XYZ file of C-alpha atoms in Angstrom:
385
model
C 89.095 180.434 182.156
C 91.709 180.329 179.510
C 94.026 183.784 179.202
C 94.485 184.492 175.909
C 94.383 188.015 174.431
C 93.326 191.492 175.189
C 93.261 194.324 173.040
C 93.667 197.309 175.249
C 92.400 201.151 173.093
C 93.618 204.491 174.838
C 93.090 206.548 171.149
C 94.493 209.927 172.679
C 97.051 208.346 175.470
C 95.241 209.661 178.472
C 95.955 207.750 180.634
C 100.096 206.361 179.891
C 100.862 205.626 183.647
C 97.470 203.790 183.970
C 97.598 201.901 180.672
C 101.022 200.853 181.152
C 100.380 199.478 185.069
C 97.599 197.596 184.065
C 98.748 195.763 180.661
C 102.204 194.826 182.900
C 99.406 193.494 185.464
C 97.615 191.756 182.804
C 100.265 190.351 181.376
C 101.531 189.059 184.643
C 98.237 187.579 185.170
C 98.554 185.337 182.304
C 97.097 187.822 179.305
C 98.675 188.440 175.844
C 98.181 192.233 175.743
C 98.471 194.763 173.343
C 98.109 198.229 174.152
C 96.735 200.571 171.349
C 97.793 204.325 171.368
C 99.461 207.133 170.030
C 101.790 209.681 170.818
C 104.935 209.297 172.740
C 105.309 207.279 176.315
C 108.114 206.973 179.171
C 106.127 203.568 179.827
C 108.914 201.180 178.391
C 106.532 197.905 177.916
C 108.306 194.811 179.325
C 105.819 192.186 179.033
C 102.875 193.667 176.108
C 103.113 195.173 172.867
C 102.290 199.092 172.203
C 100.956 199.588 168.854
C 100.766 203.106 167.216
C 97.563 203.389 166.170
C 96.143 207.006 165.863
C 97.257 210.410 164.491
C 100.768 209.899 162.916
C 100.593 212.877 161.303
C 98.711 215.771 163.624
C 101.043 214.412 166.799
C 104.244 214.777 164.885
C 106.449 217.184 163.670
C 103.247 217.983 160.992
C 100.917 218.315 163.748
C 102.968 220.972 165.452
C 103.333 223.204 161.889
C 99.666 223.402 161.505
C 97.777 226.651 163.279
C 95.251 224.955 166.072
C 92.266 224.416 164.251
C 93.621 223.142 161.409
C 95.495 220.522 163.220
C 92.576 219.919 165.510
C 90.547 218.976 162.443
C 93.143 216.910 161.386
C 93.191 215.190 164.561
C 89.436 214.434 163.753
C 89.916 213.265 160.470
C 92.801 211.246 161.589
C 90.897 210.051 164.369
C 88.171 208.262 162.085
C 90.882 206.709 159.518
C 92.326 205.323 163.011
C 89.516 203.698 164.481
C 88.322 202.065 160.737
C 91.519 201.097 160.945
C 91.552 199.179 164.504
C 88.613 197.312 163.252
C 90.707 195.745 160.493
C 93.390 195.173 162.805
C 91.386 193.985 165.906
C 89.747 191.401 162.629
C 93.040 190.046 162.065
C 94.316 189.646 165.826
C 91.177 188.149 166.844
C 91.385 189.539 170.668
C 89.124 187.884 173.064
C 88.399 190.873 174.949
C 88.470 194.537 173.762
C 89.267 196.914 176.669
C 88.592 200.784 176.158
C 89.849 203.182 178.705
C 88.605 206.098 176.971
C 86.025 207.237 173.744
C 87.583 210.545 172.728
C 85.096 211.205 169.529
C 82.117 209.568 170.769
C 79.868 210.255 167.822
C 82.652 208.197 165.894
C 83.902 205.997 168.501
C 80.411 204.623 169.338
C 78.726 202.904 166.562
C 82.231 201.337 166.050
C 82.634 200.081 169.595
C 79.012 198.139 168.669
C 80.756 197.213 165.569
C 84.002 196.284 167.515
C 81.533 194.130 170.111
C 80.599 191.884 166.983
C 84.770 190.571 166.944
C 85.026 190.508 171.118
C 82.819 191.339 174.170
C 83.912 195.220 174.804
C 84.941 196.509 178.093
C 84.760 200.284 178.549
C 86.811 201.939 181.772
C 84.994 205.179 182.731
C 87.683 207.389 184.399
C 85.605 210.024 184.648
C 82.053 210.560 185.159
C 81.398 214.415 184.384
C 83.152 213.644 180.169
C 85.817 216.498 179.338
C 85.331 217.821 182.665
C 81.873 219.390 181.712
C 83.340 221.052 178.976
C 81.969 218.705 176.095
C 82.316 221.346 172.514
C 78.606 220.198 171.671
C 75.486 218.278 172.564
C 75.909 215.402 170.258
C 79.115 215.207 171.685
C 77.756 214.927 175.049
C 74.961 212.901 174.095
C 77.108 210.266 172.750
C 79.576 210.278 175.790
C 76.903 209.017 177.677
C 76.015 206.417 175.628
C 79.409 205.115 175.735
C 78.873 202.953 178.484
C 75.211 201.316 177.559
C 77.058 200.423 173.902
C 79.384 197.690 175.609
C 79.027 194.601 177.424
C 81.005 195.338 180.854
C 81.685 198.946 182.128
C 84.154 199.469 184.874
C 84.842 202.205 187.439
C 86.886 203.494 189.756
C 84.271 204.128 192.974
C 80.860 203.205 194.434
C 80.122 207.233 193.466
C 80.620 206.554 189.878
C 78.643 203.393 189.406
C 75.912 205.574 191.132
C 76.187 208.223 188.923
C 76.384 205.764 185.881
C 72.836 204.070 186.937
C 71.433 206.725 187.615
C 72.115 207.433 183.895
C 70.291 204.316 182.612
C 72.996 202.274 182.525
C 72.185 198.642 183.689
C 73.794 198.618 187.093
C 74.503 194.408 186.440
C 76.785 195.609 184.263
C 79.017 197.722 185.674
C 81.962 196.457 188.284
C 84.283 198.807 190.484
C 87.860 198.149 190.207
C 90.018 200.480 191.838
C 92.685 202.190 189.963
C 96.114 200.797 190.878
C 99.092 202.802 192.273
C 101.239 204.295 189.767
C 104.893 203.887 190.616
C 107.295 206.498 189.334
C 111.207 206.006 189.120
C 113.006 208.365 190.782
C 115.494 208.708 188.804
C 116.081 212.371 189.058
C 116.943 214.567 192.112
C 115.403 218.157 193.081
C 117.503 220.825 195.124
C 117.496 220.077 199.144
C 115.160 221.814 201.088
C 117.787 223.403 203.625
C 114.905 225.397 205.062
C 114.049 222.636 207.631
C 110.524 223.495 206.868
C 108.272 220.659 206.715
C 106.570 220.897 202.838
C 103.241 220.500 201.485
C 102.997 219.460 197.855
C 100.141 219.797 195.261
C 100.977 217.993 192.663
C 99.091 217.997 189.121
C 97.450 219.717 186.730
C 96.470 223.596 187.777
C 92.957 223.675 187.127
C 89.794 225.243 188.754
C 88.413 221.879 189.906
C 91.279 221.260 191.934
C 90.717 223.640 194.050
C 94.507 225.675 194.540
C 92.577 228.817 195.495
C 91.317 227.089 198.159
C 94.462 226.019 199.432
C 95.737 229.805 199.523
C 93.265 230.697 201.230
C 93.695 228.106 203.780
C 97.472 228.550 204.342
C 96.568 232.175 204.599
C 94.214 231.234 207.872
C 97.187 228.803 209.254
C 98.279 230.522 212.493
C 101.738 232.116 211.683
C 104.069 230.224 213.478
C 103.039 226.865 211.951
C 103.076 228.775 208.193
C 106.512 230.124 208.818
C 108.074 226.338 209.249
C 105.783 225.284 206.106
C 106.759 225.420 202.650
C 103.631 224.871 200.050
C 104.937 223.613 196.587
C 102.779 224.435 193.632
C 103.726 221.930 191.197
C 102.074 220.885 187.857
C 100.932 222.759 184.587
C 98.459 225.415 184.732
C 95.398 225.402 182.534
C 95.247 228.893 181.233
C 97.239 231.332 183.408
C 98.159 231.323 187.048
C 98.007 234.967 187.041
C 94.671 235.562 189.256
C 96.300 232.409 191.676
C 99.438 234.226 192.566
C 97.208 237.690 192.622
C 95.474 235.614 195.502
C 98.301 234.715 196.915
C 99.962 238.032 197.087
C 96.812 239.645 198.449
C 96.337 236.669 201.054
C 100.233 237.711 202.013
C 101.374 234.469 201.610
C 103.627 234.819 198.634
C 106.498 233.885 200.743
C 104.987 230.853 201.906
C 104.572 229.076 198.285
C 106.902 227.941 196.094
C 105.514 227.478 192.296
C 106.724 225.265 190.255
C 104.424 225.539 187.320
C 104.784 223.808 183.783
C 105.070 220.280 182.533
C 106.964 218.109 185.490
C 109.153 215.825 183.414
C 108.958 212.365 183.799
C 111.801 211.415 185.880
C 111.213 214.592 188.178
C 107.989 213.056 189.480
C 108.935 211.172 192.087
C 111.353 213.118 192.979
C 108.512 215.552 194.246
C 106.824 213.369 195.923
C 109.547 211.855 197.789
C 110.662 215.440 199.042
C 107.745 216.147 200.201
C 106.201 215.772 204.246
C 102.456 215.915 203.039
C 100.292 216.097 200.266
C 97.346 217.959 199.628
C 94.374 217.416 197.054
C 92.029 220.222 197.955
C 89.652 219.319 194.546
C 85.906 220.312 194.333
C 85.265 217.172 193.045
C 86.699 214.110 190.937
C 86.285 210.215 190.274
C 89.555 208.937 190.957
C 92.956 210.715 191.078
C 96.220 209.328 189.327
C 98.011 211.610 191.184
C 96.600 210.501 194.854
C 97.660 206.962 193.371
C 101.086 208.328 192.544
C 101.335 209.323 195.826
C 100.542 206.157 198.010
C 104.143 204.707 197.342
C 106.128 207.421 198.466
C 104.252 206.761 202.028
C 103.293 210.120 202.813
C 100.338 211.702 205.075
C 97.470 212.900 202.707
C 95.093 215.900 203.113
C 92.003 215.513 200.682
C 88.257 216.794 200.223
C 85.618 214.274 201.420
C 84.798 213.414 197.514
C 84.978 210.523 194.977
C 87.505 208.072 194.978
C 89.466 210.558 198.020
C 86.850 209.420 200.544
C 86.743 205.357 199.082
C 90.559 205.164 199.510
C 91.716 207.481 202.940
C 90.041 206.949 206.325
C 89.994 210.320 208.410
C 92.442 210.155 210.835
C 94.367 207.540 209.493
C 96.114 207.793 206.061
C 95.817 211.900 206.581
C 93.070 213.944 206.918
C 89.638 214.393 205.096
C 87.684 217.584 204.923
C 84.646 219.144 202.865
C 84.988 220.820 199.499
C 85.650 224.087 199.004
C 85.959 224.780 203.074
C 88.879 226.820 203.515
C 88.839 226.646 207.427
C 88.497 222.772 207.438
C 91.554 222.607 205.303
C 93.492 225.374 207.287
C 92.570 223.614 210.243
C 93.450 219.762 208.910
C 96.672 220.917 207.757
C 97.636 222.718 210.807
C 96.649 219.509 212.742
C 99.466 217.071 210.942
C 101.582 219.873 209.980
C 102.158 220.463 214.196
C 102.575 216.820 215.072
C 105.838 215.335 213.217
C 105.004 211.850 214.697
C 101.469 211.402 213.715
C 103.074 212.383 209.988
C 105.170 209.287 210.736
C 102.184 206.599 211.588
C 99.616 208.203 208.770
C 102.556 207.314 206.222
C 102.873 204.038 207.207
C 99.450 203.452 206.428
C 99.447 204.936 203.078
C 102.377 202.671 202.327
C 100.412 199.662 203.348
C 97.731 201.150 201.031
C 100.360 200.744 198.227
C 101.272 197.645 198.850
C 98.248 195.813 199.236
C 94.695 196.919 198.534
C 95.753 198.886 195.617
C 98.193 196.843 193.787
C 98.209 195.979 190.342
C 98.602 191.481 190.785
C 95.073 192.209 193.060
C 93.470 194.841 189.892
C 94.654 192.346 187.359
C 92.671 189.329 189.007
C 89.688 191.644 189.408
C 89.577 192.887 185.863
C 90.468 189.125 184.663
C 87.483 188.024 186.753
C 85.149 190.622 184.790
C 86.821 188.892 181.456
C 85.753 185.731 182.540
C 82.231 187.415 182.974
C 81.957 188.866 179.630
C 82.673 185.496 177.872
C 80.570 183.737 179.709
C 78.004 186.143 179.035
C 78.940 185.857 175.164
C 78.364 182.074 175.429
C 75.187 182.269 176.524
């Protein structure tokens, strides 16, 4: 087929590290990309164009003036003029495919994506199949998150758990592809303070929140037989939805205070990899997810992995090989997993490797890009006929 161009829409800039690995792998595949957004990135673009699309106003210095739900109605407001606005502008640079990675206002975003599919077949990316985390402010809003995906002509996902989720939803399982999210390779351009402790350290890394299960990983290093926790260091890293109060309650009464280090708040860019290369092993102890940008962050940095048995976890780590898998919300299986590669320094050693071979093959952005271009191909063909 002949590469031309691909209009890529991330309205609230979810997703920067994503968007940004897979309009360089686009690009490198042959595409003219431009990347439609807002806000601000560390993503410099080397080989696409990022447009400023949405919200000039409510994500500047205006935006941060206004009391919340003034500026979150501006937002809204905002939101609308943006999207009319990408149809006049998707008009004029006549794309050949559309891309979405994600429908923030989906009462407004989708009669316009139907509109949108009248200028270029639409592709919509579903990250995540329980929308906002199943806290959705309204039915409608709900309602119309689902019918995201039946509104354009190609849906992708991340895992085989996702597409079953989305059929199971009505949506024509023909249409929908799984592409697996790419790794997502931070610079480490920034250094964190040695860890003189000879301990061997466990990292969480992300976002605090319920889902991902940190209260379950307390409770596990609480059940780790002491002389393993006392050479283990658990780092707490990310930014805490709500407070982390009631966590480091649990921790205190679990008596493992001493045992975790918290680094809670916004990790700055060039700090990320920097956590991930300091670290021996990482743990994702979620309840439940799609796909993970941080295990993805993770796989260069070549380090053992301890995950729950769920979503895209379980598609990309085999038991025994890149880590260890165990079930949700099992305190014991996690105590026990960790103890198991925390105790054996060269098992640590081969797991790594593996990851890193993850990394470096089946999850690389050159093999992504020729899957997603193949679904392109696909959707014009489709179009055609």
């Amino acid at each position: 087929m002949t590469r031309d161009r691909v209009a890529v829409i991330d309205p609230s800039n979810f997703t920067p590290p994503y968007d940004h690995h897979l309009c360089e792998g686009l690009a490198d595949n042959g595409w003219k990309v431009k990347l439609f957004t807002s806000g601000k990135t560390n993503w410099t673009p080397r080989d696409y164009e990022r447009v400023q699309a949405f919200y000039p106003l409510t994500e500047g210095r205006v935006g941060d003036a206004l009391p919340e739900k003034i500026r979150v109605l501006g937002k809204g407001t905002e939101h609308i003029i943006g999207m009319l606005e990408l149809v006049k502008r998707l008009n004029r640079w006549d794309p050949d495919i559309v891309h979405f990675q994600w429908l923030p206002l989906p009462f407004v975003d989708v009669p316009l994506v139907r509109l949108i599919g009248h200028i270029a077949p639409t592709v919509l990316t579903v990250h995540d199949s329980t929308p906002f985390q199943g806290s959705a402010t309204s039915r409608l809003q709900r309602f119309m998150t689902e019918k995201g995906p039946q509104v354009v002509d190609e849906v992708i996902v991340h895992t085989e758990e996702t597409k079953a989720k989305l059929v199971e939803a009505s949506v024509p399982e023909k249409d929908i592809s799984v592409i697996p999210h790419g790794v997502i390779r931070y610079p480490i351009t920034a250094h964190l303070p040695t860890n003189n402790s000879e301990k061997t350290t466990v990292l969480f890394f992300g976002n605090v929140k319920p889902y991902k299960g940190v209260d379950v990983l307390i409770d596990a290093v609480a059940r780790l037989p002491p002389e393993v926790r006392q050479k283990s260091r658990i780092v707490i890293a990310g930014r805490p939805h709500g407070s982390a109060d009631k966590l480091k309650q649990r921790a205190r009464k679990q008596g493992v205070t001493e045992s975790i280090t918290w680094e809670l708040g916004f990790i700055e860019h060039e700090c990320v990899g920097a956590y991930f290369k300091e670290s021996d092993i990482v743990v994702f102890p979620y309840r439940h997810i799609d796909q993970s940008g941080a295990l993805m962050t993770a796989l260069p940095f070549g380090k053992p992995v301890i995950a729950t048995e769920v979503g895209g976890f379980a598609d990309v780590l085999t038991d025994g090989v890149h880590g260890r898998l165990v079930p949700p919300d099992n305190a014991d299986a996690l105590s026990n997993a960790l103890a198991d590669v925390l105790t054996d320094k060269d098992r640590r050693a081969e797991m790594g490797d593996a990851v890193a071979e993850l990394a470096d093959n089946t999850y690389s952005w050159e093999r992504i890009a020729e899957m997603t271009t193949e679904l392109y191909g696909e959707a014009l063909r489709n179009q055609r006929e």
